[in-house]
Amino acid sequence: MIQRRHVFHIGGYDPITPEEQVERLRRSLSSFEKIWGASSRLSEISNASAINASCNLEAWGPNWKTCITFEMLRWDDLIRRDSGVGMVPRLVQSTVALFDFILTGTIFRYAIASWKYALFFLFPYCCLLLIALCSAGLSYLVVRPIPATFWVEQLLLGIFLSLAIFISAVLWIGPKRRINHILDDAIFSHQFLYGQRSEVDERLNDFAAVISRKARAADVDEILIVGHSLGAALSIAAVARALKLDPLLETRGPKLCILTIGATIPKFSLHPMGNQIREAAQLVAGTPAVGWVEYQARDDAISFYRFDPVTLKRIGRDHSEGRPKIRRVQIHSMVDPIRFRRHRFNFMQMHYQFLMGNDRRSVYDYCVITCGPLEFNVATSPSGAVELFEANGSVMTARN
């Protein structure tokens, strides 16, 4: 069983602070204790910088105890900077991104890979189009009574009113419905693909150095890199760079494991300019010493379900022993039925369930994998830890 684990967490395109992440982990641990019969103790953030922040965690049961360092590899400052862009630059840059994804055929590849994700990508643009049509319709109703002899004034007033209504609606609705955030995500993805985000490239080099340094220290039993959503692609890129930085990384030190959840790796890989992520995924998948497991859920629309992030092909129902190992799970098996029905169409809630505590035992449980005593390959086996935990939190003999 694992006694010491170091967890690196790379979040998605979400400006969540380390303090907020720790609070989310605290809530998840509360569920972990209740469901699995374990106990835990989580510290406040002890070390923080612009690149990382960490806290210490202890989890234990009657016959086990695991000490975990939970280290967040940060890029939330870059995301917050994106959110400060004005409305006009955002609309212009997001439109450029949309036309690029259409002209390169990427949006059509999205539709083939995951029609739900394609709809998610197009959602903010459809909202903007709807707002524009409503703005034009309302302005038409206002200027229609003006006599036809003043058609020039009628036209100018109609244009002015349409713009005024459109701008006001976007400023009001954009932040409330995450329209701005999803547009910023599209802008970031477009700029990253075309090498226009040098600060992200530098941050990935920093992540790779931190991971490599921890592996060389060899003071833990297991190193786990968790990548959620867009952070899954960044985690693969960081590990690939770490492997290039230190070719001996795979043969020395603790076991290096990767968990990708709610992953959007194909978001980059399916674009013609996505060579960096395609090559990184192939390198990591082709390194046998690195364990890589990806969990996919049908209820998570903001991801690519039943799609291999390395071969970039649709997969069948039995695809659990490739590289990466792909585990298909159902979110409704993790949460309370009432809560599931309440949040069924809250796509963000479904997307983030992978990082939150469950309501009942399931083959996938974030805290069991990151905080429990089971080795990564055991905790992420097809049956998970369900049959290995006693009601009182004791762990039975682990399977190989």
XYZ file of N, CA, C and O in Angstrom, residues 208-338:
524
model
N 7.297 21.121 -15.988
C 8.152 19.963 -16.281
C 9.331 19.906 -15.325
O 9.703 18.824 -14.836
N 9.914 21.057 -15.030
C 11.059 21.097 -14.112
C 10.656 20.687 -12.698
O 11.395 19.959 -12.014
N 9.485 21.143 -12.257
C 9.000 20.791 -10.913
C 8.747 19.289 -10.814
O 9.131 18.642 -9.833
N 8.101 18.715 -11.835
C 7.820 17.275 -11.833
C 9.110 16.468 -11.846
O 9.269 15.493 -11.092
N 10.053 16.882 -12.691
C 11.329 16.175 -12.786
C 12.106 16.246 -11.473
O 12.701 15.249 -11.025
N 12.061 17.399 -10.842
C 12.777 17.572 -9.573
C 12.199 16.671 -8.485
O 12.926 16.062 -7.708
N 10.888 16.577 -8.435
C 10.249 15.706 -7.436
C 10.574 14.238 -7.713
O 10.803 13.455 -6.780
N 10.593 13.844 -8.979
C 10.916 12.454 -9.318
C 12.345 12.113 -8.914
O 12.618 11.011 -8.402
N 13.263 13.059 -9.107
C 14.657 12.805 -8.735
C 14.828 12.717 -7.222
O 15.694 11.997 -6.724
N 13.980 13.453 -6.484
C 14.083 13.417 -5.020
C 13.784 12.027 -4.462
O 14.357 11.614 -3.449
N 12.903 11.293 -5.134
C 12.591 9.894 -4.776
C 12.251 9.737 -3.300
O 12.688 8.787 -2.639
N 11.464 10.664 -2.760
C 11.110 10.604 -1.349
C 9.649 10.224 -1.114
O 9.124 10.375 -0.008
N 8.984 9.745 -2.169
C 7.600 9.284 -2.043
C 7.466 7.952 -2.764
O 8.347 7.541 -3.525
N 6.363 7.271 -2.523
C 6.124 5.979 -3.170
C 5.518 6.139 -4.557
O 5.681 5.253 -5.413
N 4.807 7.238 -4.757
C 4.072 7.403 -6.017
C 3.910 8.888 -6.315
O 3.646 9.689 -5.423
N 4.079 9.246 -7.576
C 3.804 10.599 -8.050
C 2.621 10.522 -8.994
O 2.626 9.745 -9.958
N 1.602 11.307 -8.698
C 0.384 11.303 -9.507
C 0.145 12.692 -10.062
O 0.060 13.656 -9.304
N 0.056 12.791 -11.378
C -0.268 14.055 -12.041
C -1.717 13.994 -12.501
O -2.083 13.109 -13.282
N -2.547 14.883 -11.981
C -3.967 14.933 -12.329
C -4.198 16.098 -13.266
O -3.863 17.244 -12.946
N -4.772 15.833 -14.432
C -5.115 16.884 -15.380
C -6.604 16.872 -15.644
O -7.153 15.847 -16.072
N -7.265 17.982 -15.372
C -8.713 18.061 -15.564
C -9.027 19.008 -16.708
O -8.442 20.083 -16.827
N -9.961 18.596 -17.581
C -10.445 19.431 -18.675
C -9.275 19.840 -19.577
O -8.492 19.001 -19.997
N -9.137 21.133 -19.862
C -8.034 21.581 -20.701
C -6.694 21.309 -20.031
O -5.673 21.140 -20.693
N -6.710 21.236 -18.692
C -5.495 20.919 -17.959
C -4.962 19.528 -18.255
O -3.789 19.248 -17.991
N -5.813 18.640 -18.787
C -5.341 17.307 -19.172
C -4.313 17.414 -20.290
O -3.281 16.731 -20.272
N -4.577 18.268 -21.261
C -3.625 18.469 -22.359
C -2.331 19.086 -21.836
O -1.230 18.692 -22.243
N -2.453 20.045 -20.908
C -1.258 20.668 -20.355
C -0.458 19.680 -19.518
O 0.778 19.729 -19.503
N -1.144 18.777 -18.815
C -0.429 17.787 -18.005
C 0.365 16.832 -18.890
O 1.512 16.483 -18.567
N -0.225 16.428 -20.009
C 0.482 15.550 -20.940
C 1.674 16.278 -21.548
O 2.766 15.715 -21.684
N 1.481 17.549 -21.895
C 2.578 18.343 -22.450
C 3.700 18.510 -21.435
O 4.888 18.425 -21.773
N 3.330 18.746 -20.156
C 4.344 18.934 -19.116
C 5.130 17.648 -18.870
O 6.360 17.682 -18.718
N 4.441 16.509 -18.814
C 5.127 15.237 -18.584
C 6.039 14.903 -19.764
O 7.166 14.415 -19.575
N 5.567 15.166 -20.978
C 6.405 14.913 -22.161
C 7.676 15.748 -22.101
O 8.774 15.264 -22.420
N 7.551 16.987 -21.672
C 8.738 17.844 -21.548
C 9.652 17.359 -20.435
O 10.883 17.441 -20.551
N 9.052 16.867 -19.359
C 9.864 16.322 -18.267
C 10.643 15.096 -18.730
O 11.810 14.908 -18.354
N 10.023 14.255 -19.545
C 10.700 13.066 -20.077
C 11.853 13.458 -21.004
O 12.903 12.806 -21.013
N 11.670 14.520 -21.760
C 12.744 14.996 -22.640
C 13.837 15.672 -21.821
O 15.027 15.560 -22.146
N 13.431 16.375 -20.762
C 14.395 17.059 -19.904
C 15.274 16.069 -19.155
O 16.473 16.298 -18.966
N 14.665 14.955 -18.747
C 15.382 13.933 -17.978
C 15.010 12.563 -18.537
O 14.049 11.943 -18.095
N 15.765 12.063 -19.515
C 15.441 10.773 -20.140
C 15.399 9.604 -19.161
O 14.779 8.576 -19.449
N 16.059 9.734 -18.018
C 16.073 8.650 -17.031
C 14.877 8.718 -16.090
O 14.753 7.901 -15.174
N 13.986 9.671 -16.322
C 12.856 9.868 -15.418
C 11.994 8.616 -15.295
O 11.491 8.304 -14.216
N 11.823 7.896 -16.404
C 10.940 6.739 -16.396
C 11.544 5.516 -15.718
O 10.827 4.571 -15.389
N 12.857 5.527 -15.509
C 13.513 4.330 -14.967
C 13.977 4.479 -13.532
O 14.451 3.515 -12.944
N 13.851 5.679 -12.967
C 14.308 5.865 -11.599
C 13.257 6.614 -10.797
O 12.353 7.232 -11.346
N 13.429 6.529 -9.483
C 12.506 7.256 -8.635
C 11.177 6.539 -8.490
O 10.997 5.392 -8.905
N 10.195 7.222 -7.921
C 8.881 6.616 -7.682
C 8.099 6.411 -8.975
O 8.422 6.988 -10.016
N 7.070 5.612 -8.883
C 6.191 5.367 -10.021
C 5.524 6.671 -10.444
O 4.986 7.401 -9.621
N 5.580 6.973 -11.727
C 4.980 8.193 -12.268
C 3.658 7.820 -12.929
O 3.605 6.987 -13.832
N 2.560 8.443 -12.458
C 1.221 8.115 -12.941
C 0.500 9.379 -13.392
O 0.723 10.461 -12.843
N -0.381 9.222 -14.360
C -1.156 10.349 -14.882
C -2.625 9.976 -14.876
O -3.024 8.902 -15.353
N -3.440 10.872 -14.355
C -4.892 10.713 -14.355
C -5.490 11.886 -15.125
O -5.342 13.038 -14.715
N -6.125 11.600 -16.256
C -6.797 12.657 -17.008
C -8.304 12.432 -16.902
O -8.802 11.340 -17.135
N -9.017 13.493 -16.543
C -10.458 13.415 -16.287
C -11.148 14.629 -16.903
O -10.605 15.727 -16.917
N -12.359 14.403 -17.429
C -13.044 15.488 -18.121
C -12.165 16.061 -19.217
O -12.195 17.257 -19.502
N -11.367 15.207 -19.824
C -10.264 15.658 -20.671
C -10.718 16.195 -22.028
O -11.648 15.666 -22.637
N -10.005 17.223 -22.478
C -10.278 17.806 -23.800
C -9.004 17.823 -24.643
O -8.760 18.761 -25.395
N -8.192 16.791 -24.503
C -6.948 16.701 -25.273
C -7.209 16.795 -26.771
O -6.490 17.497 -27.496
N -8.250 16.112 -27.309
C -8.509 16.211 -28.756
C -8.864 17.619 -29.221
O -8.832 17.898 -30.420
N -9.212 18.507 -28.295
C -9.500 19.889 -28.678
C -8.314 20.473 -29.428
O -8.491 21.241 -30.384
N -7.097 20.126 -28.992
C -5.890 20.584 -29.670
C -5.440 19.590 -30.741
O -5.048 19.974 -31.833
N -5.508 18.307 -30.401
C -4.957 17.277 -31.292
C -5.682 17.197 -32.627
O -5.086 16.805 -33.635
N -6.961 17.539 -32.661
C -7.732 17.447 -33.896
C -7.548 18.660 -34.798
O -8.078 18.700 -35.913
N -6.810 19.645 -34.334
C -6.525 20.826 -35.154
C -5.228 20.592 -35.926
O -4.288 19.993 -35.395
N -5.136 21.038 -37.173
C -3.897 20.824 -37.951
C -2.644 21.367 -37.273
O -1.544 20.863 -37.511
N -2.790 22.386 -36.423
C -1.636 22.977 -35.760
C -1.365 22.336 -34.392
O -0.534 22.827 -33.637
N -2.035 21.231 -34.090
C -1.889 20.607 -32.783
C -0.760 19.610 -32.674
O -0.857 18.654 -31.895
N 0.325 19.816 -33.424
C 1.432 18.858 -33.413
C 2.015 18.665 -32.024
O 2.365 17.542 -31.635
N 2.150 19.760 -31.270
C 2.783 19.670 -29.955
C 2.045 18.693 -29.047
O 2.667 17.832 -28.417
N 0.725 18.808 -29.004
C -0.049 17.936 -28.117
C -0.115 16.518 -28.674
O -0.065 15.536 -27.913
N -0.243 16.379 -29.992
C -0.257 15.032 -30.586
C 1.030 14.290 -30.266
O 1.012 13.124 -29.857
N 2.162 14.961 -30.445
C 3.450 14.316 -30.192
C 3.642 14.029 -28.706
O 4.201 12.990 -28.337
N 3.181 14.941 -27.849
C 3.303 14.727 -26.405
C 2.486 13.514 -25.972
O 2.959 12.683 -25.178
N 1.263 13.399 -26.473
C 0.403 12.271 -26.120
C 1.017 10.959 -26.593
O 0.982 9.942 -25.873
N 1.593 10.959 -27.783
C 2.219 9.750 -28.306
C 3.453 9.361 -27.484
O 3.689 8.177 -27.210
N 4.229 10.367 -27.060
C 5.422 10.096 -26.268
C 5.041 9.504 -24.915
O 5.614 8.492 -24.480
N 4.071 10.113 -24.234
C 3.667 9.631 -22.910
C 3.031 8.244 -23.024
O 3.339 7.352 -22.227
N 2.170 8.066 -24.012
C 1.518 6.762 -24.187
C 2.540 5.685 -24.549
O 2.351 4.514 -24.219
N 3.614 6.085 -25.219
C 4.638 5.125 -25.634
C 5.712 4.883 -24.593
O 6.693 4.195 -24.872
N 5.532 5.441 -23.399
C 6.491 5.232 -22.305
C 5.878 4.269 -21.301
O 5.075 4.666 -20.450
N 6.209 2.991 -21.375
C 5.541 1.974 -20.541
C 5.648 2.228 -19.046
O 4.760 1.840 -18.280
N 6.737 2.865 -18.608
C 6.933 3.071 -17.180
C 5.980 4.114 -16.604
O 5.838 4.212 -15.379
N 5.354 4.891 -17.467
C 4.404 5.911 -17.013
C 2.990 5.338 -17.100
O 2.545 4.930 -18.172
N 2.298 5.289 -15.982
C 0.915 4.808 -15.987
C -0.040 5.940 -16.325
O -0.016 6.993 -15.677
N -0.880 5.737 -17.324
C -1.809 6.784 -17.750
C -3.206 6.174 -17.849
O -3.430 5.230 -18.607
N -4.122 6.718 -17.081
C -5.517 6.288 -17.117
C -6.394 7.506 -17.350
O -6.198 8.553 -16.720
N -7.348 7.374 -18.246
C -8.299 8.459 -18.514
C -9.716 7.954 -18.231
O -10.119 6.898 -18.721
N -10.457 8.733 -17.447
C -11.856 8.426 -17.170
C -12.743 9.306 -18.037
O -12.522 10.518 -18.143
N -13.733 8.677 -18.654
C -14.668 9.391 -19.513
C -16.094 9.067 -19.080
O -16.385 7.942 -18.683
N -16.965 10.069 -19.164
C -18.360 9.885 -18.761
C -19.287 10.458 -19.828
O -19.074 11.566 -20.319
N -20.305 9.722 -20.168
C -21.281 10.153 -21.154
C -22.000 11.430 -20.728
O -22.352 12.270 -21.562
N -22.221 11.579 -19.419
C -22.958 12.741 -18.915
C -22.131 14.013 -18.915
O -22.671 15.088 -18.650
N -20.831 13.908 -19.169
C -19.963 15.081 -19.215
C -19.860 15.553 -20.658
O -19.086 15.023 -21.453
N -20.630 16.588 -20.990
C -20.664 17.086 -22.370
C -19.407 17.857 -22.733
O -19.094 18.015 -23.919
N -18.685 18.335 -21.718
C -17.507 19.168 -21.992
C -16.265 18.283 -22.027
O -15.262 18.530 -21.340
N -16.317 17.219 -22.778
C -15.195 16.301 -22.910
C -15.462 15.429 -24.136
O -16.491 15.566 -24.799
N -14.538 14.535 -24.416
C -14.670 13.654 -25.572
C -14.901 12.234 -25.074
O -13.971 11.564 -24.603
N -16.150 11.788 -25.163
C -16.549 10.478 -24.652
C -16.328 9.407 -25.707
O -16.628 9.601 -26.896
N -15.782 8.277 -25.271
C -15.481 7.140 -26.158
C -14.618 7.580 -27.330
O -14.879 7.246 -28.490
N -13.556 8.327 -27.004
C -12.636 8.803 -28.026
C -11.222 8.718 -27.479
O -10.936 9.201 -26.377
N -10.341 8.066 -28.239
C -8.965 7.851 -27.802
C -8.146 9.123 -28.042
O -8.047 9.586 -29.172
N -7.532 9.703 -26.990
C -6.784 10.949 -27.156
C -5.440 10.784 -27.852
O -4.791 11.784 -28.175
N -5.023 9.548 -28.092
C -3.744 9.308 -28.768
C -3.964 8.926 -30.226
O -3.402 9.534 -31.141
N -4.796 7.913 -30.461
C -5.061 7.491 -31.845
C -6.048 8.421 -32.542
O -6.147 8.409 -33.773
N -6.777 9.229 -31.755
C -7.779 10.163 -32.273
C -8.845 9.426 -33.074
O -9.252 9.864 -34.156
N -9.284 8.312 -32.518
C -10.337 7.517 -33.153
C -11.404 7.172 -32.128
O -11.125 7.090 -30.932
N -12.618 6.981 -32.617
C -13.693 6.502 -31.755
C -13.332 5.112 -31.259
O -12.684 4.324 -31.967
N -13.724 4.811 -30.039
C -13.391 3.518 -29.460
C -14.658 2.742 -29.152
O -15.742 3.310 -28.997
N -14.507 1.418 -29.076
C -15.633 0.564 -28.737
C -15.867 0.554 -27.240
O -15.209 1.259 -26.464
N -16.788 -0.247 -26.821
C -17.120 -0.303 -25.399
C -16.036 -0.992 -24.584
O -15.884 -0.730 -23.395
N -15.265 -1.859 -25.207
C -14.207 -2.569 -24.491
C -12.860 -2.022 -24.954
O -12.280 -2.475 -25.925
N -12.391 -0.998 -24.255
C -11.121 -0.381 -24.621
C -10.415 0.038 -23.334
O -10.075 1.199 -23.126
N -10.238 -0.929 -22.446
C -9.727 -0.598 -21.114
C -8.269 -0.946 -20.896
O -7.713 -0.636 -19.843
N -7.618 -1.574 -21.854
C -6.243 -2.005 -21.628
C -5.285 -1.426 -22.652
O -4.191 -1.942 -22.845
N -5.649 -0.364 -23.338
C -4.720 0.277 -24.262
C -3.843 1.265 -23.519
O -3.678 1.212 -22.309
N -3.260 2.188 -24.246
C -2.491 3.266 -23.646
C -2.931 4.569 -24.299
O -2.660 4.776 -25.479
N -3.611 5.413 -23.526
C -3.907 5.224 -22.105
C -5.027 4.200 -21.890
O -5.775 3.885 -22.814
N -5.136 3.730 -20.658
C -6.277 2.908 -20.297
C -7.480 3.837 -20.152
O -7.425 4.816 -19.408
N -8.529 3.539 -20.872
C -9.713 4.394 -20.844
C -10.823 3.693 -20.074
O -11.244 2.592 -20.450
N -11.248 4.322 -19.006
C -12.326 3.782 -18.177
C -13.583 4.618 -18.406
O -13.572 5.833 -18.220
N -14.634 3.967 -18.799
C -15.916 4.659 -18.981
C -16.739 4.498 -17.714
O -16.952 3.376 -17.245
N -17.147 5.613 -17.145
C -17.934 5.579 -15.912
C -19.196 6.410 -16.106
O -19.306 7.196 -17.053
N -20.142 6.227 -15.211
C -21.406 6.958 -15.275
C -21.529 7.858 -14.047
O -21.424 7.373 -12.909
N -21.732 9.122 -14.275
C -21.813 10.061 -13.161
C -23.020 9.757 -12.274
O -22.972 9.944 -11.054
N -24.097 9.264 -12.881
C -25.275 8.967 -12.065
C -25.012 7.832 -11.077
O -25.776 7.643 -10.127
N -23.939 7.060 -11.285
C -23.591 6.019 -10.320
C -22.748 6.567 -9.168
O -22.512 5.866 -8.183
N -22.291 7.815 -9.290
C -21.446 8.415 -8.261
C -22.245 9.268 -7.280
O -21.854 9.407 -6.124
N -23.341 9.874 -7.755
C -24.038 10.863 -6.948
C -25.446 10.401 -6.595
O -25.984 9.466 -7.191
N -26.013 11.085 -5.639
C -27.379 10.797 -5.208
C -28.352 11.024 -6.363
O -28.216 12.018 -7.093
N -29.319 10.127 -6.583
C -30.250 10.273 -7.710
C -30.964 11.621 -7.744
O -31.167 12.204 -8.820
N -31.337 12.131 -6.579
C -32.037 13.417 -6.540
C -31.099 14.532 -6.991
O -31.482 15.411 -7.779
